[in-house]
PDB file of C-alpha atoms in Angstrom:
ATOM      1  CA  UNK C  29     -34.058 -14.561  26.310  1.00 91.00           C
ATOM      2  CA  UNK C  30     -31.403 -17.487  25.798  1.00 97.00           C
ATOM      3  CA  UNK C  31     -28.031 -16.284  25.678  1.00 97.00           C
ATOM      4  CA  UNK C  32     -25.222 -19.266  25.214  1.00 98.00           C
ATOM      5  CA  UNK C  33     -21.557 -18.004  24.744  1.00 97.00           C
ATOM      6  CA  UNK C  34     -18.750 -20.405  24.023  1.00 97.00           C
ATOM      7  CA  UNK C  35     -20.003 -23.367  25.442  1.00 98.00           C
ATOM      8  CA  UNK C  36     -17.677 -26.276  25.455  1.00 98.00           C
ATOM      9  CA  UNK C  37     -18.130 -29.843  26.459  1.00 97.00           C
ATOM     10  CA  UNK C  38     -15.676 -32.800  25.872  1.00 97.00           C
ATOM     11  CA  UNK C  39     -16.623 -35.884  26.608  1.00 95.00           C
ATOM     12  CA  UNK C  40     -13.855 -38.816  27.942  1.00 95.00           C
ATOM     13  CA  UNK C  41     -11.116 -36.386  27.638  1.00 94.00           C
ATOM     14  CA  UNK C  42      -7.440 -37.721  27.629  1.00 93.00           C
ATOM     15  CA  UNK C  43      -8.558 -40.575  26.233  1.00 96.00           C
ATOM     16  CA  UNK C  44      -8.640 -42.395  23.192  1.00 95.00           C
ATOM     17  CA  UNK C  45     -12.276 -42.364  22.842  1.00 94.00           C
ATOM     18  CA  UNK C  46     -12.004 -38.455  23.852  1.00 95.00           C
ATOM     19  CA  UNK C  47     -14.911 -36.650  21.497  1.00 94.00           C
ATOM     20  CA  UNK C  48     -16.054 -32.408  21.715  1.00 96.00           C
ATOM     21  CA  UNK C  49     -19.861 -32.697  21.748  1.00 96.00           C
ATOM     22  CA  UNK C  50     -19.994 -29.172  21.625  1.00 97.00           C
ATOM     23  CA  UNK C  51     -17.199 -26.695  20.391  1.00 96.00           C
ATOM     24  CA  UNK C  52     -16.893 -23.195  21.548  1.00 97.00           C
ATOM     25  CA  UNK C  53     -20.738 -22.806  20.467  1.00 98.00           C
ATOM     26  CA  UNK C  54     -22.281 -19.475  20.451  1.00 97.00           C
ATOM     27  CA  UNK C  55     -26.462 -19.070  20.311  1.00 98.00           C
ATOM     28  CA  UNK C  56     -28.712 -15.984  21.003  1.00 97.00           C
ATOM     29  CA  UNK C  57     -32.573 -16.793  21.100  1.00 97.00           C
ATOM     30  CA  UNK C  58     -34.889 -13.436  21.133  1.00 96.00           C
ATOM     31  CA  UNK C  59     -38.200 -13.727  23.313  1.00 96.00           C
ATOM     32  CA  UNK C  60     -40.648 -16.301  21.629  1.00 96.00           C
ATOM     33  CA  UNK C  61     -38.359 -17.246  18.860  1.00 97.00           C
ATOM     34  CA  UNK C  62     -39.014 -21.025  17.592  1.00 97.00           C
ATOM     35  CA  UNK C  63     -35.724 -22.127  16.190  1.00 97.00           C
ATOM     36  CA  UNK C  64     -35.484 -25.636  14.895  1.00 97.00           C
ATOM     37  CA  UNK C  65     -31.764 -27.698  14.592  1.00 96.00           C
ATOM     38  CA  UNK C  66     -30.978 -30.390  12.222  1.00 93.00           C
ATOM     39  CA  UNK C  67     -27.335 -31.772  11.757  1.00 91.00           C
ATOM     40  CA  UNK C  68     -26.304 -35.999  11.185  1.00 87.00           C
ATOM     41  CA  UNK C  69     -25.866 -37.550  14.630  1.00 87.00           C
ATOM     42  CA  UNK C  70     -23.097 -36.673  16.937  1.00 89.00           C
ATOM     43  CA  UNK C  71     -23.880 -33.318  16.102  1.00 93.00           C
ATOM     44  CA  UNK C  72     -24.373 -31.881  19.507  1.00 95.00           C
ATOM     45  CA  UNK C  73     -27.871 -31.206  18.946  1.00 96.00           C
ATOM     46  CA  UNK C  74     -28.894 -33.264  22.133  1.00 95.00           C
ATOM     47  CA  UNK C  75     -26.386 -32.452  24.022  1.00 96.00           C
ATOM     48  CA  UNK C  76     -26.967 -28.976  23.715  1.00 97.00           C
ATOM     49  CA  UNK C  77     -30.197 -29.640  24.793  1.00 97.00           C
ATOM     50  CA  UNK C  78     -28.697 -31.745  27.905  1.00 96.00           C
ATOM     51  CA  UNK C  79     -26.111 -28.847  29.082  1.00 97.00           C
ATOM     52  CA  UNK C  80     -29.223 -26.416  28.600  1.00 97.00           C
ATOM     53  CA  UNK C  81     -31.397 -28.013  30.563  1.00 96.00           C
ATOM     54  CA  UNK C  82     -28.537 -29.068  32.852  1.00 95.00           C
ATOM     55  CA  UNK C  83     -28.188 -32.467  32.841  1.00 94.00           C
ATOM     56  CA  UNK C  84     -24.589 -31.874  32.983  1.00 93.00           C
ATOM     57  CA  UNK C  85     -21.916 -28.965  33.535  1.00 93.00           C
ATOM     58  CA  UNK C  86     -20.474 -27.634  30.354  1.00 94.00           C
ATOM     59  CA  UNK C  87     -16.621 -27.657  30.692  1.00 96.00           C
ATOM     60  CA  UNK C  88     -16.479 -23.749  29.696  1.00 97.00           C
ATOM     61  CA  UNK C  89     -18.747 -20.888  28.667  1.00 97.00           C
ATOM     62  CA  UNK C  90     -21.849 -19.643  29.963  1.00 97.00           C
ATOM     63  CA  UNK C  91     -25.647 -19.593  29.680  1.00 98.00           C
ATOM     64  CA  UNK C  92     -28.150 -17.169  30.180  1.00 98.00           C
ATOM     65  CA  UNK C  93     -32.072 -17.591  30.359  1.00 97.00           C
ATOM     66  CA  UNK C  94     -33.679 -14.616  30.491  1.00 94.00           C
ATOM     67  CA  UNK C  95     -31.472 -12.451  31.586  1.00 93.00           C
ATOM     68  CA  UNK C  96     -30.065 -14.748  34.664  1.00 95.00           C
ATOM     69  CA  UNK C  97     -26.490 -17.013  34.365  1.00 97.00           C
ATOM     70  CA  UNK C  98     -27.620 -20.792  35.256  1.00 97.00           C
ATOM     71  CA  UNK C  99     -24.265 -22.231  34.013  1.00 96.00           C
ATOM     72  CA  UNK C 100     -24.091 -23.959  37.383  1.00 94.00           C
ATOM     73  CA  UNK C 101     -27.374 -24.231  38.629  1.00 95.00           C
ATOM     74  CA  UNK C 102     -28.952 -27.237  39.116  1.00 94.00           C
ATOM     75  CA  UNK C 103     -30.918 -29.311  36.836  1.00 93.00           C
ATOM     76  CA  UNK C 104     -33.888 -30.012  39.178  1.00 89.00           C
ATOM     77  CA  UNK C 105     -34.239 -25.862  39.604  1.00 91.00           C
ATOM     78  CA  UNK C 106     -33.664 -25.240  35.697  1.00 93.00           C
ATOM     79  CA  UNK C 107     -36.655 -27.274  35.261  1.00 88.00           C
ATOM     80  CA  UNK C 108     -39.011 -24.878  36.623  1.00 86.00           C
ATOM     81  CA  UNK C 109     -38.449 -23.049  33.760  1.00 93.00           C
ATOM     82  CA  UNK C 110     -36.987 -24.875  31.318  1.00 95.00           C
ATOM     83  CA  UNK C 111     -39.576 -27.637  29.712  1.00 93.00           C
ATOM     84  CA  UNK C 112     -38.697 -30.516  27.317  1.00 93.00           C
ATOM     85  CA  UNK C 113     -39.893 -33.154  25.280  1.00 94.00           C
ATOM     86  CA  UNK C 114     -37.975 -36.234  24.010  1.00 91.00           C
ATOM     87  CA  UNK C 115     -38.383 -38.832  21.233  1.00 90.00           C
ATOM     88  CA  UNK C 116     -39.437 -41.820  23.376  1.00 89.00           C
ATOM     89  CA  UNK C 117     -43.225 -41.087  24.846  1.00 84.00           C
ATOM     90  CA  UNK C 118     -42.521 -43.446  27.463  1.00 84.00           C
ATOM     91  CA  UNK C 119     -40.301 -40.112  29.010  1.00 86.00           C
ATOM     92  CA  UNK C 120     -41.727 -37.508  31.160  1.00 84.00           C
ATOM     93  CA  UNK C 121     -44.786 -38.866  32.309  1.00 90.00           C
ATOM     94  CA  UNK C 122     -46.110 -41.830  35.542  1.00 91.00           C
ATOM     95  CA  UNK C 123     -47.246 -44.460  33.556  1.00 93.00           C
ATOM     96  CA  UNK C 124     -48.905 -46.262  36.332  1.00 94.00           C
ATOM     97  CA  UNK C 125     -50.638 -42.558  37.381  1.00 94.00           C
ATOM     98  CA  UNK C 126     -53.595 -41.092  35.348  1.00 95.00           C
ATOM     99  CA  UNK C 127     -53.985 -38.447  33.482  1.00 95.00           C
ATOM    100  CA  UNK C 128     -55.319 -36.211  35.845  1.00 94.00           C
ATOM    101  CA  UNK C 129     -52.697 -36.987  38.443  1.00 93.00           C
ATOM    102  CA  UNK C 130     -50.075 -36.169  35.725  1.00 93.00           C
ATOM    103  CA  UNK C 131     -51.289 -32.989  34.930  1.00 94.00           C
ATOM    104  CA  UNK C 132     -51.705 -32.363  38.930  1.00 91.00           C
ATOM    105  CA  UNK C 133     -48.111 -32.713  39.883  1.00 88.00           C
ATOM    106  CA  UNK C 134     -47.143 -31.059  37.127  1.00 87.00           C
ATOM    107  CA  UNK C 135     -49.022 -28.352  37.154  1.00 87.00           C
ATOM    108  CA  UNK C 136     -48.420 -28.016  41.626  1.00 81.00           C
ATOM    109  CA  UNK C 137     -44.706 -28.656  40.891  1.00 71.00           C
ATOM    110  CA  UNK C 138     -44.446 -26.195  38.218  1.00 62.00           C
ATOM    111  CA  UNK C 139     -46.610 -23.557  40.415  1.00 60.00           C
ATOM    112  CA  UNK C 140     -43.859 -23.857  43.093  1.00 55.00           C
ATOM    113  CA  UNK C 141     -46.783 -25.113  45.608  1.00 52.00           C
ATOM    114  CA  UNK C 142     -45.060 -28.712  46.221  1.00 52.00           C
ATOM    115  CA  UNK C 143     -45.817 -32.178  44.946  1.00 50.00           C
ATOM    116  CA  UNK C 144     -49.430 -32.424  45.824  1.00 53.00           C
ATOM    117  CA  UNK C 145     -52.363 -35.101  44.956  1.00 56.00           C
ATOM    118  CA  UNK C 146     -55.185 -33.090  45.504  1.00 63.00           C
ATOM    119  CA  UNK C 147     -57.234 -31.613  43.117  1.00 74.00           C
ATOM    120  CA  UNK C 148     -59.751 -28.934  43.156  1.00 80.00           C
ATOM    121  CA  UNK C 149     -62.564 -28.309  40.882  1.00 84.00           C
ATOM    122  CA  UNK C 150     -61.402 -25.381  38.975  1.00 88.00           C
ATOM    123  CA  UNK C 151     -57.764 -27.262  38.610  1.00 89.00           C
ATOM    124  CA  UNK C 152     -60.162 -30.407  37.056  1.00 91.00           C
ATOM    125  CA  UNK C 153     -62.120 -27.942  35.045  1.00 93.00           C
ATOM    126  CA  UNK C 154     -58.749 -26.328  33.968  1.00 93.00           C
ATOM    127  CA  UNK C 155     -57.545 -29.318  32.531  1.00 94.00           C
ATOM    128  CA  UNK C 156     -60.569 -31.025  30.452  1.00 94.00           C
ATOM    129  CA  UNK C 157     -60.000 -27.865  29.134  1.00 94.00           C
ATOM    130  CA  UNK C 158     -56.778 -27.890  27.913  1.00 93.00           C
ATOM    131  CA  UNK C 159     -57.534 -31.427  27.030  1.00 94.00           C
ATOM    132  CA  UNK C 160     -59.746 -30.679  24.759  1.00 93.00           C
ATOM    133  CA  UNK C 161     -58.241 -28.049  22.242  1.00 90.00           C
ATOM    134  CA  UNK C 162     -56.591 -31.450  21.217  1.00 90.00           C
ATOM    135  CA  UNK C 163     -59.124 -32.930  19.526  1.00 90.00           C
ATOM    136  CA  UNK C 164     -58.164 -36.412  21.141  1.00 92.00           C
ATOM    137  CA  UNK C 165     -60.862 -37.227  23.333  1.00 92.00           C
ATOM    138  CA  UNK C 166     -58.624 -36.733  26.451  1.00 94.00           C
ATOM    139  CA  UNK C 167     -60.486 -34.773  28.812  1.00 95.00           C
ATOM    140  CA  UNK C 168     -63.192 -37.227  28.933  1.00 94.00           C
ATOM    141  CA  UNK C 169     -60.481 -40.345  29.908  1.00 95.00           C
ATOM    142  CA  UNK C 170     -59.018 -38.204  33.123  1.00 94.00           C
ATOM    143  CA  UNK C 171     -58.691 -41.005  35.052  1.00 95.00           C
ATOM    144  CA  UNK C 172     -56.977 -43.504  32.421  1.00 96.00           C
ATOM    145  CA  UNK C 173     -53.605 -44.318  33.530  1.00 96.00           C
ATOM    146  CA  UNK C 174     -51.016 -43.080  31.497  1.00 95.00           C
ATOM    147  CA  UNK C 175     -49.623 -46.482  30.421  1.00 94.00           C
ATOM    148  CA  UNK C 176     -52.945 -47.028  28.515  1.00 95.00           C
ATOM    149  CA  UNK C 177     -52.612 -44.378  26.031  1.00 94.00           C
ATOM    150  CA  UNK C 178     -51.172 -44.577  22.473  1.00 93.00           C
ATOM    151  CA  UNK C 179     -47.951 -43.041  22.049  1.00 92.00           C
ATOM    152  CA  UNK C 180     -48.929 -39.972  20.329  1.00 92.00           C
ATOM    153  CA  UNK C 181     -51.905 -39.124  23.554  1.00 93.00           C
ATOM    154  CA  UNK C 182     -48.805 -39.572  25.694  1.00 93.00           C
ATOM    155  CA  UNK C 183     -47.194 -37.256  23.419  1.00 94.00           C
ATOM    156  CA  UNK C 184     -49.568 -34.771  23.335  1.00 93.00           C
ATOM    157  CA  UNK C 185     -50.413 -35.130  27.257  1.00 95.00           C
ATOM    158  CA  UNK C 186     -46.286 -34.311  28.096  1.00 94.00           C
ATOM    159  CA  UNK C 187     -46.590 -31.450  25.739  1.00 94.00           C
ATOM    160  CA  UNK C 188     -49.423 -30.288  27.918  1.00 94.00           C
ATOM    161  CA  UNK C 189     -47.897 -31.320  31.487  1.00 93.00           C
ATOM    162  CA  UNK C 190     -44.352 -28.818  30.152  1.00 93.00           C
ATOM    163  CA  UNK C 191     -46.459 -25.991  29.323  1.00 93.00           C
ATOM    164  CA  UNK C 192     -49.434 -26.266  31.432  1.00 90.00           C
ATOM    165  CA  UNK C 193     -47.686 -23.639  33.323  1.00 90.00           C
ATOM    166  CA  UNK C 194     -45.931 -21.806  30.074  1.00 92.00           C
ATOM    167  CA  UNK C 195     -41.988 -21.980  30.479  1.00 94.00           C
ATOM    168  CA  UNK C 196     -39.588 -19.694  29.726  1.00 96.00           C
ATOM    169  CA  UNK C 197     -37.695 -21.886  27.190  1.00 97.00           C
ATOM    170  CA  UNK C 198     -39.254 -24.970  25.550  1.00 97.00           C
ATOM    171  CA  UNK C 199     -37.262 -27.469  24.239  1.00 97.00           C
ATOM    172  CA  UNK C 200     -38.364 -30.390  21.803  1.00 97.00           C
ATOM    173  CA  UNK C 201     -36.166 -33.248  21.364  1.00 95.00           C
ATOM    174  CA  UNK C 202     -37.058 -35.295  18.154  1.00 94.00           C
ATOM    175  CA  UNK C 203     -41.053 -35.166  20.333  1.00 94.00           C
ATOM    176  CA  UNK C 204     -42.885 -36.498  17.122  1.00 92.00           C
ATOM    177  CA  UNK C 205     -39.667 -38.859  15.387  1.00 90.00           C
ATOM    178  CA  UNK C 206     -41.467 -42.366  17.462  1.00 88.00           C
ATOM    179  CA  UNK C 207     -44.887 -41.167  16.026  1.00 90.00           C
ATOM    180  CA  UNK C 208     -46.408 -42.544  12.756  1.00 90.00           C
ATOM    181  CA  UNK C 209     -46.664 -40.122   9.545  1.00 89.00           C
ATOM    182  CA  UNK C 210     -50.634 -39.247  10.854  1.00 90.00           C
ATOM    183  CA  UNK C 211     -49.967 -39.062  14.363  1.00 90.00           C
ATOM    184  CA  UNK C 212     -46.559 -36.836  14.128  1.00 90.00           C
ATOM    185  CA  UNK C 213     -48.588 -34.178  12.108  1.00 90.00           C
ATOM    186  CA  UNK C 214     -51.178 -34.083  14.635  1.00 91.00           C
ATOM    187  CA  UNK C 215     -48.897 -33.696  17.596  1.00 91.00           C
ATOM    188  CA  UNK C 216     -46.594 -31.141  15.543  1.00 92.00           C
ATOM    189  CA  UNK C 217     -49.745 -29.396  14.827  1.00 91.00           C
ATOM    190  CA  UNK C 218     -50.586 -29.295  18.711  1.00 92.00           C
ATOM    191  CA  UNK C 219     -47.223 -28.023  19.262  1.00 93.00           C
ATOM    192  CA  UNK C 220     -47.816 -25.043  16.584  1.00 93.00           C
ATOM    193  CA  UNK C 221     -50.921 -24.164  18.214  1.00 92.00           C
ATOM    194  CA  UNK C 222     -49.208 -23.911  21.968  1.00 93.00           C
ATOM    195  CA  UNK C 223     -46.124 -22.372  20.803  1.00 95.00           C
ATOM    196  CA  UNK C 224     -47.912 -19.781  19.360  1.00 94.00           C
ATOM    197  CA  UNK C 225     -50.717 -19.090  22.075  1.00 92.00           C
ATOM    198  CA  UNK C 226     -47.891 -18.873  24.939  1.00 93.00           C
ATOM    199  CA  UNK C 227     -45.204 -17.045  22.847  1.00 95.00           C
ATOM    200  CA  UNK C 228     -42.917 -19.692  23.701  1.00 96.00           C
ATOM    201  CA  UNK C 229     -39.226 -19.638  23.351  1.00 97.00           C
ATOM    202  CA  UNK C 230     -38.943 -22.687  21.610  1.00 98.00           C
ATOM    203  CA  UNK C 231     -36.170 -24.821  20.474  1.00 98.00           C
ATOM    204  CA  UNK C 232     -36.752 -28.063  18.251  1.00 97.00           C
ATOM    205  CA  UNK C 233     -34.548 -30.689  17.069  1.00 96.00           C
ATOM    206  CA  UNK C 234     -35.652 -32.352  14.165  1.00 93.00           C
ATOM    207  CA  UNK C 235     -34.401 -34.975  10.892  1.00 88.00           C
ATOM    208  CA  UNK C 236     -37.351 -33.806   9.146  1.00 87.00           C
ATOM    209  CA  UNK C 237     -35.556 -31.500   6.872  1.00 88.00           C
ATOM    210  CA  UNK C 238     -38.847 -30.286   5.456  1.00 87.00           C
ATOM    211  CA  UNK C 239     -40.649 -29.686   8.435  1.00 88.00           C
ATOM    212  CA  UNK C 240     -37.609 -27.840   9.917  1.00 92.00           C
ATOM    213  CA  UNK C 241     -37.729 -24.932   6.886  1.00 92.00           C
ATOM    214  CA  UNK C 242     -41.403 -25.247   7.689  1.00 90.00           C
ATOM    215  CA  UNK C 243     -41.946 -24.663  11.708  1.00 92.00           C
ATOM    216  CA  UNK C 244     -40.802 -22.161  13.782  1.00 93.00           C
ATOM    217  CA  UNK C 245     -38.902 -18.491  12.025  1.00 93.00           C
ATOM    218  CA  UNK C 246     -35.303 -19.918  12.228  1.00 96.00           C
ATOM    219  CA  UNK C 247     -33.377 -22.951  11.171  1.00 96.00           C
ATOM    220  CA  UNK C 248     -30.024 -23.765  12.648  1.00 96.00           C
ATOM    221  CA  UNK C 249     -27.880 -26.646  11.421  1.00 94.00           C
ATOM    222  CA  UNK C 250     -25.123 -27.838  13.923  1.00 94.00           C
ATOM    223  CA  UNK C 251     -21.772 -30.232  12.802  1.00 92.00           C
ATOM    224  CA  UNK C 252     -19.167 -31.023  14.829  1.00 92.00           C
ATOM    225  CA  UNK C 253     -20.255 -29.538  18.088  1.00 96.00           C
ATOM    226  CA  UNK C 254     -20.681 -25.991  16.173  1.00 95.00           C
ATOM    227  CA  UNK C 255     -23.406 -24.443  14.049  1.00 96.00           C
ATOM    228  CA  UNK C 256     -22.228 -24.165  10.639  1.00 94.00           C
ATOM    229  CA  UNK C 257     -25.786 -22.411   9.017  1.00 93.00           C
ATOM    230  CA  UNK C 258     -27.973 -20.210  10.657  1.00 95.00           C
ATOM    231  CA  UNK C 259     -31.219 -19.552   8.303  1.00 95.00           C
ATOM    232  CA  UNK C 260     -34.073 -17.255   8.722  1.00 94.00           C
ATOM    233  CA  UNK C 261     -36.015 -14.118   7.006  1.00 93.00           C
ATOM    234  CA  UNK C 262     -36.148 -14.513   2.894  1.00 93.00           C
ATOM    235  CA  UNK C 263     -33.222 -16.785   2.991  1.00 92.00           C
ATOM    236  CA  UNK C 264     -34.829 -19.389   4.730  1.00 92.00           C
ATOM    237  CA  UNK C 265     -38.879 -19.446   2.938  1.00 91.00           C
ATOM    238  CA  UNK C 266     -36.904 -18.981  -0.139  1.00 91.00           C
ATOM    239  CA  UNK C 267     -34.518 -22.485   0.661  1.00 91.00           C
ATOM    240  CA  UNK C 268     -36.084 -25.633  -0.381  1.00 89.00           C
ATOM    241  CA  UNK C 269     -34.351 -29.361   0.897  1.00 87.00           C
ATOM    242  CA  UNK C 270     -32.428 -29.558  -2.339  1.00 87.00           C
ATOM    243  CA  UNK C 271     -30.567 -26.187  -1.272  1.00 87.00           C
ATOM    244  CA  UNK C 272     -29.886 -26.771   2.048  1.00 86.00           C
ATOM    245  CA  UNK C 273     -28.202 -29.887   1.268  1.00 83.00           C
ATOM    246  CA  UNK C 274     -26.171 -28.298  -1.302  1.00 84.00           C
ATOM    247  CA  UNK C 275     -25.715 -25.466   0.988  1.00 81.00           C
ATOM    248  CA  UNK C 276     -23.788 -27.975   3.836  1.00 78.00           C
ATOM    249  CA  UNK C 277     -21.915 -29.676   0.936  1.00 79.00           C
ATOM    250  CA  UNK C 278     -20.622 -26.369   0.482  1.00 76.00           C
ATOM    251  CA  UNK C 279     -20.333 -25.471   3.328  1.00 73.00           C
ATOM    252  CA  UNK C 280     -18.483 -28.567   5.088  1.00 66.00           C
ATOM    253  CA  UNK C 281     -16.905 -30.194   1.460  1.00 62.00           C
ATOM    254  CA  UNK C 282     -18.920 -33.799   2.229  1.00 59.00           C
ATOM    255  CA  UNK C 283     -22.252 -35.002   2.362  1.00 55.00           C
ATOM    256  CA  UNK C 284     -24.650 -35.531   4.832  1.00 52.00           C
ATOM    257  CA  UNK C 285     -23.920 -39.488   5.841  1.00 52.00           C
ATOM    258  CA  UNK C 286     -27.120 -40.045   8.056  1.00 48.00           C
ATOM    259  CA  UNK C 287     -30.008 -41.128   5.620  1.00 44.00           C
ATOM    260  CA  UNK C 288     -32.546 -39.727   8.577  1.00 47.00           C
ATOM    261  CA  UNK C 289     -31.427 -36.598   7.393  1.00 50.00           C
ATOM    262  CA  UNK C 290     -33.156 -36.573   4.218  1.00 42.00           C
ATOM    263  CA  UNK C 291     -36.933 -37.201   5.058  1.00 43.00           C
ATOM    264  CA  UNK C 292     -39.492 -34.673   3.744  1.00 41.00           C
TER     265      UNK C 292
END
């Protein structure tokens, strides 16, 4: 499904604020895998995400999604198929726009049938639905504007609007780390639930150590542009926070310097 083979991107290079975000990285994702990635900041765990989703050119390698090389293709046509979620609700949505005018040029855009306004009954009756396998009282507020809602309904409505069509590759950046305690588990339970109805191919950054042992079938760690641990199977229900710490300290001869990275 997601095929990434010595991707390298340096940032400012020749200079003396020069720094590799990503190092001669190497990644294979089988159909509906849910991998989540932890690693301190300046990892290269967003900017993985970035080059993925093709917010910029990596300076070598290649990338495949499903089968197809879009090193070099365009953000705007990578998004089509390529959906993703970032820490700030604020992102991804029209604040000044309702709900069900969200959802609608979403749902045209990712359809391929143009940016339309327009909505039909069964489109309407489509969403409430969807709306309401969240529990949040959504589907009856479809003409709220989006600026109105709390952050984790914004949340939970962008989670909606990337996968209303299902993607081929989902990819959550830090999506519940702005969210109170409550409010993250609700929207990371939401996120189970459509991962797992759509077979997603998901990816998920995360400084929730726990929760990254705990979602998804995979846990990746990245350092220095590179992924240094690569958990999954009886090695990775088996690891508990403790180890995994231990296990980088081995692995890298320091400790983890980012305190984020040792929520449970």
């Amino acid at each position: 499904m997601l095929c990434i083979r010595d991707l390298t991107k340096v940032f400012a290079p020749g200079t003396p604020n020069e720094h590799t975000a990503l190092d001669h990285l190497d990644l294979s994702l089988a159909p509906g895998e849910f991998v989540t990635i932890i690693g301190s900041n300046g990892a290269g765990k967003s900017t993985l995400f970035s080059a993925i989703g093709g917010a910029f050119w990596a300076d070598s390698g290649a990338i495949f999604l499903d089968g197809k090389n879009i090193t070099y293709e365009p953000e705007h046509r990578r998004s089509a198929k390529i959906g993703r979620l970032f820490q700030d609700p604020m992102k991804g949505t029209a604040p000044h726009m309702t709900i069900e005018e969200n959802l609608a040029l979403s749902y045209s855009r990712s359809r391929r049938r143009g940016l339309r306004m327009a909505v039909s009954g069964r489109d309407r009756d489509f969403f409430r639905s969807a709306l309401a396998e969240f529990g949040m009282g959504l589907e009856d507020r479809m003409d709220t504007k989006v600026g109105l809602l709390s952050g984790g309904q914004r949340q939970a409505l962008t989670l909606l609007m990337s996968t209303i069509v299902p993607p081929k590759l989902l990819l959550l950046d830090e999506h519940t780390a702005a969210l109170d305690p409550a409010t993250a588990e609700k929207v990371m339970a939401i996120t189970d639930s459509i991962v797992a109805k759509n077979h997603l191919t998901t990816m998920m950054i995360t400084h929730n150590i726990q929760s990254a042992l705990t979602s998804g079938s995979r846990t990746i760690m990245m350092d220095r542009g590179k992924i240094i641990l690569d958990l999954s199977g009886v090695e990775r229900e088996k690891m508990m926070v403790a180890g995994l710490m231990d296990l980088y300290s081995a692995r890298q001869n320091q400790t983890l310097d980012n305190d984020r990275m040792l929520l449970v």
